[in-house]
mmCIF file of C-alpha atoms in Angstrom:
data_model
loop_
_atom_site.group_PDB
_atom_site.id
_atom_site.type_symbol
_atom_site.label_atom_id
_atom_site.label_comp_id
_atom_site.label_asym_id
_atom_site.label_seq_id
_atom_site.Cartn_x
_atom_site.Cartn_y
_atom_site.Cartn_z
ATOM 1 C CA MET Z 9 -19.712 39.624 -50.674
ATOM 2 C CA ILE Z 10 -22.854 39.310 -48.707
ATOM 3 C CA LYS Z 11 -23.173 42.683 -47.105
ATOM 4 C CA SER Z 12 -20.734 43.896 -49.597
ATOM 5 C CA PHE Z 13 -24.505 38.097 -51.914
ATOM 6 C CA SER Z 14 -25.826 40.803 -52.173
ATOM 7 C CA LEU Z 15 -27.279 41.620 -55.764
ATOM 8 C CA LEU Z 16 -25.846 46.073 -56.113
ATOM 9 C CA GLN Z 17 -24.914 49.563 -55.101
ATOM 10 C CA PRO Z 18 -24.064 50.264 -58.691
ATOM 11 C CA LEU Z 19 -26.724 52.838 -59.071
ATOM 12 C CA VAL Z 20 -25.556 55.350 -56.560
ATOM 13 C CA SER Z 21 -27.942 56.773 -54.055
ATOM 14 C CA LEU Z 22 -29.730 53.460 -54.295
ATOM 15 C CA ARG Z 23 -26.589 51.807 -52.966
ATOM 16 C CA LEU Z 24 -26.466 49.446 -55.928
ATOM 17 C CA ALA Z 25 -22.754 48.834 -55.816
ATOM 18 C CA ASN Z 26 -22.654 46.119 -53.263
ATOM 19 C CA THR Z 27 -20.429 43.332 -54.576
ATOM 20 C CA LEU Z 28 -22.682 40.580 -53.413
ATOM 21 C CA ASN Z 29 -25.689 42.333 -54.763
ATOM 22 C CA VAL Z 30 -24.253 42.755 -58.248
ATOM 23 C CA THR Z 31 -23.107 39.202 -58.454
ATOM 24 C CA CYS Z 32 -26.442 37.989 -57.178
ATOM 25 C CA LEU Z 33 -28.436 40.065 -59.547
ATOM 26 C CA VAL Z 34 -26.659 38.689 -62.519
ATOM 27 C CA ALA Z 35 -26.531 35.388 -60.867
ATOM 28 C CA ILE Z 36 -30.104 34.985 -60.030
ATOM 29 C CA LEU Z 37 -30.570 33.829 -63.524
ATOM 30 C CA LEU Z 38 -28.904 30.654 -62.740
ATOM 31 C CA ASN Z 39 -30.083 27.620 -60.789
ATOM 32 C CA VAL Z 40 -28.216 24.427 -60.934
ATOM 33 C CA TRP Z 41 -30.503 21.672 -59.782
ATOM 34 C CA ILE Z 42 -30.364 19.888 -63.108
ATOM 35 C CA SER Z 43 -28.373 17.195 -64.855
ATOM 36 C CA PRO Z 44 -25.627 18.720 -67.042
ATOM 37 C CA SER Z 45 -26.289 16.119 -69.702
ATOM 38 C CA LEU Z 46 -29.849 17.387 -70.074
ATOM 39 C CA ALA Z 47 -29.113 21.129 -69.918
ATOM 40 C CA ALA Z 48 -32.713 21.620 -68.793
ATOM 41 C CA ASP Z 49 -34.171 25.010 -67.993
ATOM 42 C CA PRO Z 50 -33.190 25.882 -64.407
ATOM 43 C CA PHE Z 51 -36.187 28.166 -63.933
ATOM 44 C CA ARG Z 52 -39.155 26.805 -65.828
ATOM 45 C CA THR Z 53 -41.084 23.561 -65.927
ATOM 46 C CA GLN Z 54 -43.205 24.822 -68.826
ATOM 47 C CA GLN Z 55 -42.113 26.617 -71.990
ATOM 48 C CA THR Z 56 -38.553 25.701 -71.089
ATOM 49 C CA ARG Z 57 -35.402 27.096 -72.666
ATOM 50 C CA GLN Z 58 -32.035 25.429 -73.119
ATOM 51 C CA ILE Z 59 -28.735 26.778 -71.880
ATOM 52 C CA GLY Z 60 -25.304 25.376 -72.704
ATOM 53 C CA ASN Z 61 -23.858 22.612 -70.557
ATOM 54 C CA THR Z 62 -20.668 24.557 -69.870
ATOM 55 C CA THR Z 63 -22.560 27.691 -68.882
ATOM 56 C CA GLU Z 64 -24.633 25.593 -66.533
ATOM 57 C CA GLU Z 65 -21.506 24.116 -64.949
ATOM 58 C CA ALA Z 66 -20.227 27.652 -64.328
ATOM 59 C CA PHE Z 67 -23.529 28.402 -62.575
ATOM 60 C CA LYS Z 68 -23.085 25.368 -60.394
ATOM 61 C CA ALA Z 69 -19.556 26.367 -59.489
ATOM 62 C CA ILE Z 70 -20.672 29.759 -58.218
ATOM 63 C CA PHE Z 71 -24.115 29.248 -56.818
ATOM 64 C CA GLN Z 72 -23.981 25.736 -55.462
ATOM 65 C CA GLN Z 73 -20.309 25.576 -54.544
ATOM 66 C CA GLY Z 74 -19.220 29.199 -54.240
ATOM 67 C CA ASN Z 75 -16.144 28.268 -56.285
ATOM 68 C CA TYR Z 76 -15.050 31.220 -58.420
ATOM 69 C CA PRO Z 77 -11.832 29.786 -59.956
ATOM 70 C CA THR Z 78 -13.757 26.775 -61.235
ATOM 71 C CA ALA Z 79 -16.465 29.051 -62.608
ATOM 72 C CA GLU Z 80 -13.857 31.090 -64.477
ATOM 73 C CA ARG Z 81 -12.525 27.945 -66.144
ATOM 74 C CA TYR Z 82 -15.976 26.891 -67.276
ATOM 75 C CA LEU Z 83 -16.826 30.362 -68.528
ATOM 76 C CA LYS Z 84 -13.755 30.458 -70.759
ATOM 77 C CA GLN Z 85 -15.167 27.408 -72.503
ATOM 78 C CA ALA Z 86 -18.739 28.672 -72.468
ATOM 79 C CA ILE Z 87 -17.864 31.853 -74.346
ATOM 80 C CA SER Z 88 -16.815 29.790 -77.371
ATOM 81 C CA GLN Z 89 -19.176 26.823 -76.967
ATOM 82 C CA ASP Z 90 -22.494 28.337 -75.917
ATOM 83 C CA VAL Z 91 -22.782 30.809 -78.766
ATOM 84 C CA GLY Z 92 -25.694 33.216 -78.556
ATOM 85 C CA GLU Z 93 -26.258 32.797 -74.787
ATOM 86 C CA PRO Z 94 -25.927 36.216 -73.086
ATOM 87 C CA LEU Z 95 -25.855 34.623 -69.663
ATOM 88 C CA ALA Z 96 -22.276 33.462 -70.161
ATOM 89 C CA TYR Z 97 -21.160 37.049 -70.865
ATOM 90 C CA ALA Z 98 -23.221 38.364 -67.951
ATOM 91 C CA MET Z 99 -21.476 35.907 -65.658
ATOM 92 C CA LYS Z 100 -18.065 36.984 -66.933
ATOM 93 C CA ALA Z 101 -19.053 40.588 -66.313
ATOM 94 C CA SER Z 102 -20.242 39.902 -62.786
ATOM 95 C CA LEU Z 103 -17.001 38.097 -61.944
ATOM 96 C CA ALA Z 104 -15.049 41.031 -63.372
ATOM 97 C CA TYR Z 105 -17.011 43.345 -61.078
ATOM 98 C CA THR Z 106 -16.213 41.165 -58.091
ATOM 99 C CA SER Z 107 -12.487 41.207 -58.894
ATOM 100 C CA GLU Z 108 -12.590 44.940 -59.734
ATOM 101 C CA ASN Z 109 -11.350 44.333 -63.274
ATOM 102 C CA TRP Z 110 -13.025 47.318 -64.921
ATOM 103 C CA THR Z 111 -11.589 46.653 -68.372
ATOM 104 C CA ALA Z 112 -13.077 43.149 -68.395
ATOM 105 C CA LEU Z 113 -16.339 44.502 -66.979
ATOM 106 C CA ASP Z 114 -16.513 46.944 -69.889
ATOM 107 C CA THR Z 115 -15.871 44.181 -72.424
ATOM 108 C CA TYR Z 116 -18.352 41.664 -71.071
ATOM 109 C CA SER Z 117 -21.058 44.194 -70.260
ATOM 110 C CA ARG Z 118 -21.032 45.213 -73.921
ATOM 111 C CA LYS Z 119 -20.999 41.579 -75.049
ATOM 112 C CA THR Z 120 -23.958 40.844 -72.775
ATOM 113 C CA LEU Z 121 -25.891 43.711 -74.310
ATOM 114 C CA GLU Z 122 -24.951 42.843 -77.901
ATOM 115 C CA THR Z 123 -25.832 39.167 -77.532
ATOM 116 C CA ALA Z 124 -29.082 39.935 -75.731
ATOM 117 C CA LYS Z 125 -30.197 42.337 -78.451
ATOM 118 C CA LYS Z 126 -29.700 39.572 -81.032
ATOM 119 C CA LEU Z 127 -31.713 37.198 -78.863
ATOM 120 C CA VAL Z 128 -34.732 39.532 -78.753
ATOM 121 C CA ALA Z 129 -35.952 38.457 -82.201
ATOM 122 C CA LYS Z 130 -35.743 34.760 -81.302
ATOM 123 C CA ASP Z 131 -36.798 34.928 -77.648
ATOM 124 C CA PRO Z 132 -38.128 38.387 -76.744
ATOM 125 C CA LEU Z 133 -38.687 37.448 -73.102
ATOM 126 C CA ARG Z 134 -35.113 36.422 -72.330
ATOM 127 C CA GLY Z 135 -33.690 38.850 -74.857
ATOM 128 C CA ASN Z 136 -35.239 41.853 -73.124
ATOM 129 C CA LEU Z 137 -34.351 40.434 -69.726
ATOM 130 C CA TYR Z 138 -30.673 40.257 -70.609
ATOM 131 C CA VAL Z 139 -30.710 43.631 -72.341
ATOM 132 C CA ALA Z 140 -31.781 44.891 -68.913
ATOM 133 C CA VAL Z 141 -28.877 43.012 -67.317
ATOM 134 C CA GLY Z 142 -26.454 44.526 -69.835
ATOM 135 C CA HIS Z 143 -27.633 48.070 -69.106
ATOM 136 C CA PHE Z 144 -27.420 47.374 -65.391
ATOM 137 C CA LEU Z 145 -23.805 46.243 -65.712
ATOM 138 C CA GLU Z 146 -22.900 49.265 -67.813
ATOM 139 C CA GLY Z 147 -24.448 51.534 -65.180
ATOM 140 C CA ALA Z 148 -22.350 49.897 -62.488
ATOM 141 C CA LEU Z 149 -19.204 50.401 -64.566
ATOM 142 C CA ASN Z 150 -20.024 54.039 -65.205
ATOM 143 C CA LEU Z 151 -20.297 54.720 -61.489
ATOM 144 C CA LYS Z 152 -16.987 53.024 -60.819
ATOM 145 C CA ARG Z 153 -15.198 54.992 -63.506
ATOM 146 C CA GLU Z 154 -16.812 58.387 -63.018
ATOM 147 C CA GLY Z 155 -17.550 58.354 -59.290
ATOM 148 C CA THR Z 156 -20.824 59.141 -57.592
ATOM 149 C CA ILE Z 157 -21.152 62.828 -58.495
ATOM 150 C CA LYS Z 158 -20.221 62.619 -62.174
ATOM 151 C CA GLY Z 159 -21.540 59.103 -62.740
ATOM 152 C CA THR Z 160 -24.974 59.469 -61.192
ATOM 153 C CA PRO Z 161 -26.833 61.067 -64.160
ATOM 154 C CA GLN Z 162 -25.730 58.362 -66.601
ATOM 155 C CA ALA Z 163 -26.316 55.634 -64.040
ATOM 156 C CA LEU Z 164 -29.892 56.814 -63.591
ATOM 157 C CA VAL Z 165 -30.368 56.798 -67.361
ATOM 158 C CA LYS Z 166 -29.188 53.202 -67.349
ATOM 159 C CA LEU Z 167 -31.568 52.363 -64.522
ATOM 160 C CA ARG Z 168 -34.478 53.676 -66.582
ATOM 161 C CA GLN Z 169 -33.333 51.517 -69.492
ATOM 162 C CA VAL Z 170 -33.141 48.504 -67.179
ATOM 163 C CA TYR Z 171 -36.758 48.933 -66.119
ATOM 164 C CA ASP Z 172 -37.904 49.727 -69.646
ATOM 165 C CA HIS Z 173 -36.692 46.331 -70.857
ATOM 166 C CA LEU Z 174 -37.942 44.556 -67.761
ATOM 167 C CA ASP Z 175 -41.379 46.043 -68.509
ATOM 168 C CA LYS Z 176 -41.160 44.709 -72.074
ATOM 169 C CA ALA Z 177 -40.311 41.259 -70.770
ATOM 170 C CA GLU Z 178 -43.133 41.461 -68.225
ATOM 171 C CA ALA Z 179 -45.615 42.335 -70.971
ATOM 172 C CA ILE Z 180 -44.728 39.020 -72.618
ATOM 173 C CA ALA Z 181 -44.892 36.768 -69.551
ATOM 174 C CA LYS Z 182 -45.505 38.565 -66.272
ATOM 175 C CA ASP Z 183 -45.395 35.341 -64.235
ATOM 176 C CA ASP Z 184 -42.128 34.058 -65.712
ATOM 177 C CA PRO Z 185 -39.935 32.771 -62.855
ATOM 178 C CA GLU Z 186 -36.608 33.947 -64.312
ATOM 179 C CA LEU Z 187 -37.949 37.444 -64.904
ATOM 180 C CA ASN Z 188 -39.496 37.631 -61.436
ATOM 181 C CA LEU Z 189 -36.273 36.484 -59.810
ATOM 182 C CA PHE Z 190 -34.267 39.265 -61.429
ATOM 183 C CA LYS Z 191 -36.937 41.931 -60.985
ATOM 184 C CA GLY Z 192 -37.592 40.805 -57.427
ATOM 185 C CA TYR Z 193 -33.951 41.361 -56.530
ATOM 186 C CA MET Z 194 -33.989 44.790 -58.164
ATOM 187 C CA ASP Z 195 -37.187 45.797 -56.382
ATOM 188 C CA LEU Z 196 -35.855 44.586 -53.028
ATOM 189 C CA MET Z 197 -32.752 46.712 -53.333
ATOM 190 C CA LEU Z 198 -34.750 49.781 -54.162
ATOM 191 C CA ALA Z 199 -37.263 49.053 -51.397
ATOM 192 C CA VAL Z 200 -34.584 48.575 -48.751
ATOM 193 C CA ASN Z 201 -32.934 51.867 -49.661
ATOM 194 C CA LEU Z 202 -35.846 54.148 -50.551
ATOM 195 C CA PRO Z 203 -38.447 55.180 -47.949
ATOM 196 C CA PHE Z 204 -41.401 55.229 -50.335
ATOM 197 C CA ALA Z 205 -40.852 51.720 -51.737
ATOM 198 C CA SER Z 206 -42.360 48.537 -50.321
ATOM 199 C CA PRO Z 207 -40.002 45.646 -49.499
ATOM 200 C CA GLU Z 208 -43.013 43.480 -48.625
ATOM 201 C CA GLN Z 209 -44.328 43.790 -52.172
ATOM 202 C CA ALA Z 210 -40.932 42.835 -53.605
ATOM 203 C CA ILE Z 211 -40.682 39.854 -51.259
ATOM 204 C CA GLN Z 212 -44.166 38.769 -52.338
ATOM 205 C CA ARG Z 213 -43.073 38.877 -55.987
ATOM 206 C CA LEU Z 214 -40.163 36.593 -55.216
ATOM 207 C CA GLU Z 215 -42.174 34.159 -53.129
ATOM 208 C CA LYS Z 216 -45.088 33.933 -55.575
ATOM 209 C CA ASN Z 217 -43.482 33.722 -59.022
ATOM 210 C CA ALA Z 218 -39.687 33.517 -58.862
ATOM 211 C CA ALA Z 219 -37.430 30.478 -59.105
ATOM 212 C CA PRO Z 220 -35.160 28.683 -58.268
ATOM 213 C CA GLN Z 221 -36.195 28.517 -54.637
ATOM 214 C CA TYR Z 222 -32.733 28.645 -53.075
ATOM 215 C CA LEU Z 223 -32.020 31.974 -54.793
ATOM 216 C CA VAL Z 224 -35.439 33.244 -53.746
ATOM 217 C CA ASP Z 225 -34.613 32.334 -50.144
ATOM 218 C CA ARG Z 226 -31.194 33.916 -50.419
ATOM 219 C CA GLY Z 227 -32.557 37.174 -51.789
ATOM 220 C CA ILE Z 228 -35.212 37.432 -49.090
ATOM 221 C CA ALA Z 229 -32.598 36.716 -46.407
ATOM 222 C CA LEU Z 230 -30.526 39.612 -47.776
ATOM 223 C CA ALA Z 231 -33.541 41.900 -47.765
ATOM 224 C CA TYR Z 232 -34.475 41.093 -44.179
ATOM 225 C CA ARG Z 233 -30.847 41.492 -43.139
ATOM 226 C CA ASP Z 234 -30.771 44.996 -44.589
ATOM 227 C CA MET Z 235 -34.149 45.754 -42.990
ATOM 228 C CA LYS Z 236 -32.635 44.643 -39.660
ATOM 229 C CA LYS Z 237 -35.284 41.948 -39.247
ATOM 230 C CA TYR Z 238 -32.753 39.364 -38.212
ATOM 231 C CA ASP Z 239 -35.093 36.561 -37.125
ATOM 232 C CA GLN Z 240 -36.705 36.467 -40.567
ATOM 233 C CA ALA Z 241 -33.321 36.851 -42.259
ATOM 234 C CA LEU Z 242 -31.975 33.858 -40.369
ATOM 235 C CA LYS Z 243 -35.000 31.749 -41.329
ATOM 236 C CA TYR Z 244 -34.445 32.320 -45.043
ATOM 237 C CA ALA Z 245 -30.671 31.981 -44.834
ATOM 238 C CA ASN Z 246 -31.145 28.570 -43.238
ATOM 239 C CA ARG Z 247 -33.562 27.579 -45.987
ATOM 240 C CA ALA Z 248 -31.015 28.554 -48.645
ATOM 241 C CA LEU Z 249 -28.294 26.627 -46.818
ATOM 242 C CA GLU Z 250 -30.414 23.479 -46.854
ATOM 243 C CA LYS Z 251 -30.048 23.374 -50.641
ATOM 244 C CA THR Z 252 -26.572 24.903 -51.084
ATOM 245 C CA ALA Z 253 -24.704 23.692 -48.030
ATOM 246 C CA ASP Z 254 -21.314 23.713 -49.787
ATOM 247 C CA ASN Z 255 -21.382 27.426 -50.606
ATOM 248 C CA PRO Z 256 -19.119 29.478 -48.285
ATOM 249 C CA GLU Z 257 -20.916 32.695 -49.210
ATOM 250 C CA LEU Z 258 -24.044 31.477 -47.452
ATOM 251 C CA TYR Z 259 -22.087 30.774 -44.279
ATOM 252 C CA TYR Z 260 -20.797 34.332 -44.566
ATOM 253 C CA LEU Z 261 -24.352 35.634 -44.923
ATOM 254 C CA LYS Z 262 -25.532 33.637 -41.921
ATOM 255 C CA ALA Z 263 -22.520 34.851 -39.908
ATOM 256 C CA GLN Z 264 -23.454 38.464 -40.665
ATOM 257 C CA ILE Z 265 -27.011 37.925 -39.513
ATOM 258 C CA LEU Z 266 -25.947 36.150 -36.319
ATOM 259 C CA ARG Z 267 -23.404 38.845 -35.542
ATOM 260 C CA ALA Z 268 -26.025 41.562 -35.957
ATOM 261 C CA ARG Z 269 -28.451 39.705 -33.686
ATOM 262 C CA ALA Z 270 -25.705 39.196 -31.104
ATOM 263 C CA ASN Z 271 -24.767 42.868 -31.114
ATOM 264 C CA ARG Z 272 -28.383 43.862 -30.650
ATOM 265 C CA SER Z 273 -29.040 41.475 -27.759
ATOM 266 C CA LYS Z 274 -25.508 41.432 -26.281
ATOM 267 C CA ASN Z 275 -25.637 37.650 -26.568
ATOM 268 C CA GLN Z 276 -22.247 35.904 -26.329
ATOM 269 C CA GLU Z 277 -23.564 32.538 -27.519
ATOM 270 C CA LEU Z 278 -24.918 34.098 -30.696
ATOM 271 C CA MET Z 279 -21.612 35.883 -31.266
ATOM 272 C CA GLN Z 280 -19.737 32.606 -30.864
ATOM 273 C CA GLU Z 281 -22.079 31.025 -33.384
ATOM 274 C CA ALA Z 282 -21.436 33.911 -35.771
ATOM 275 C CA ILE Z 283 -17.679 33.431 -35.418
ATOM 276 C CA ALA Z 284 -18.090 29.717 -36.153
ATOM 277 C CA HIS Z 285 -19.890 30.561 -39.400
ATOM 278 C CA PHE Z 286 -17.213 33.084 -40.389
ATOM 279 C CA ASP Z 287 -14.747 30.245 -39.822
ATOM 280 C CA LYS Z 288 -16.762 27.958 -42.112
ATOM 281 C CA ALA Z 289 -16.685 30.575 -44.846
ATOM 282 C CA LEU Z 290 -12.947 31.147 -44.447
ATOM 283 C CA ALA Z 291 -12.267 27.405 -44.554
ATOM 284 C CA LYS Z 292 -12.962 27.664 -48.291
ATOM 285 C CA LYS Z 293 -11.285 31.009 -48.872
ATOM 286 C CA SER Z 294 -9.330 29.646 -51.852
ATOM 287 C CA GLN Z 295 -12.643 29.438 -53.716
ATOM 288 C CA LEU Z 296 -13.561 33.074 -53.149
ATOM 289 C CA PRO Z 297 -12.370 36.391 -54.659
ATOM 290 C CA ALA Z 298 -9.560 38.062 -52.724
ATOM 291 C CA GLY Z 299 -11.606 41.149 -51.943
ATOM 292 C CA MET Z 300 -14.397 39.097 -50.463
ATOM 293 C CA VAL Z 301 -11.967 37.144 -48.315
ATOM 294 C CA LYS Z 302 -10.566 40.386 -46.925
ATOM 295 C CA GLN Z 303 -14.058 41.571 -46.057
ATOM 296 C CA ILE Z 304 -14.919 38.298 -44.330
ATOM 297 C CA LYS Z 305 -11.704 38.451 -42.308
ATOM 298 C CA ARG Z 306 -12.437 42.051 -41.329
ATOM 299 C CA GLU Z 307 -15.910 41.187 -40.067
ATOM 300 C CA HIS Z 308 -14.543 38.060 -38.394
ATOM 301 C CA ARG Z 309 -12.066 40.168 -36.393
ATOM 302 C CA LYS Z 310 -14.810 42.587 -35.372
ATOM 303 C CA ALA Z 311 -16.959 39.685 -34.161
ATOM 304 C CA LYS Z 312 -14.111 38.353 -32.047
ATOM 305 C CA LYS Z 313 -13.456 41.830 -30.635
ATOM 306 C CA SER Z 314 -17.130 42.218 -29.749
ATOM 307 C CA LEU Z 315 -17.103 38.855 -28.012
ATOM 308 C CA ASN Z 316 -14.126 39.861 -25.878
ATOM 309 C CA GLN Z 317 -15.820 43.110 -24.894
ATOM 310 C CA GLN Z 318 -19.109 41.541 -23.793
#
């Protein structure tokens, strides 16, 4: 899910369909360093919002623990308990994307959009932010259903709608940490894949205004990985692991970075370390989506093969 915690190749030539990217993008709206009894805002220390306790527990299950079955159980409750919170629907949609359940993705993308539009009148900042998320999810679904050639025009329309609503949110509170987390991830993906865009500017947005910190670190690690700046990627992956040490996806991310460094330098010790981190991720494979587990195993085998050939 990392190369695949990663947050999006769903918008074609921009390679926004990466499983990890999509999940992350929707996910970035979720920290979990708070007491469930308080349901405090996971992003803001001022002008805070409230999210439902059950939605928060689903966030914890995915982003602290990397435990998708547990998250699914919480989200079933959140849909009925946390009425009016588009984040619960966005999470359901992102999990549907990960499991390649396109019917569920259709349903929950629409619910995300509908709920977010209702929220605009009450909270225009978060309302517009989640309208953007809803359009993003619908663009990803369109590409999956129509394919790259037929789906690209509509996906690009959706991308314009995403940025239109992000601009509206930014006009309300340009320094908002939740907004900057989401937009930072979007900008990083575009910057990594388009020659005229600046990944440094996107990274600066994340570092300056986004929160929570562990998702900031994770996003920057992904960006540096894709830019093939593996020393920097490793630094930020380690920082994210300091706060979410139970999440197998982060061990997968670190394994990818170590493997890439080992291949570049022909370093057996680094490759062995990469294999050890693939092993750590696979030790909790029951928590992860089947498709992600297959991808981890595939990369694990390639790492072992490379080690034997060095």
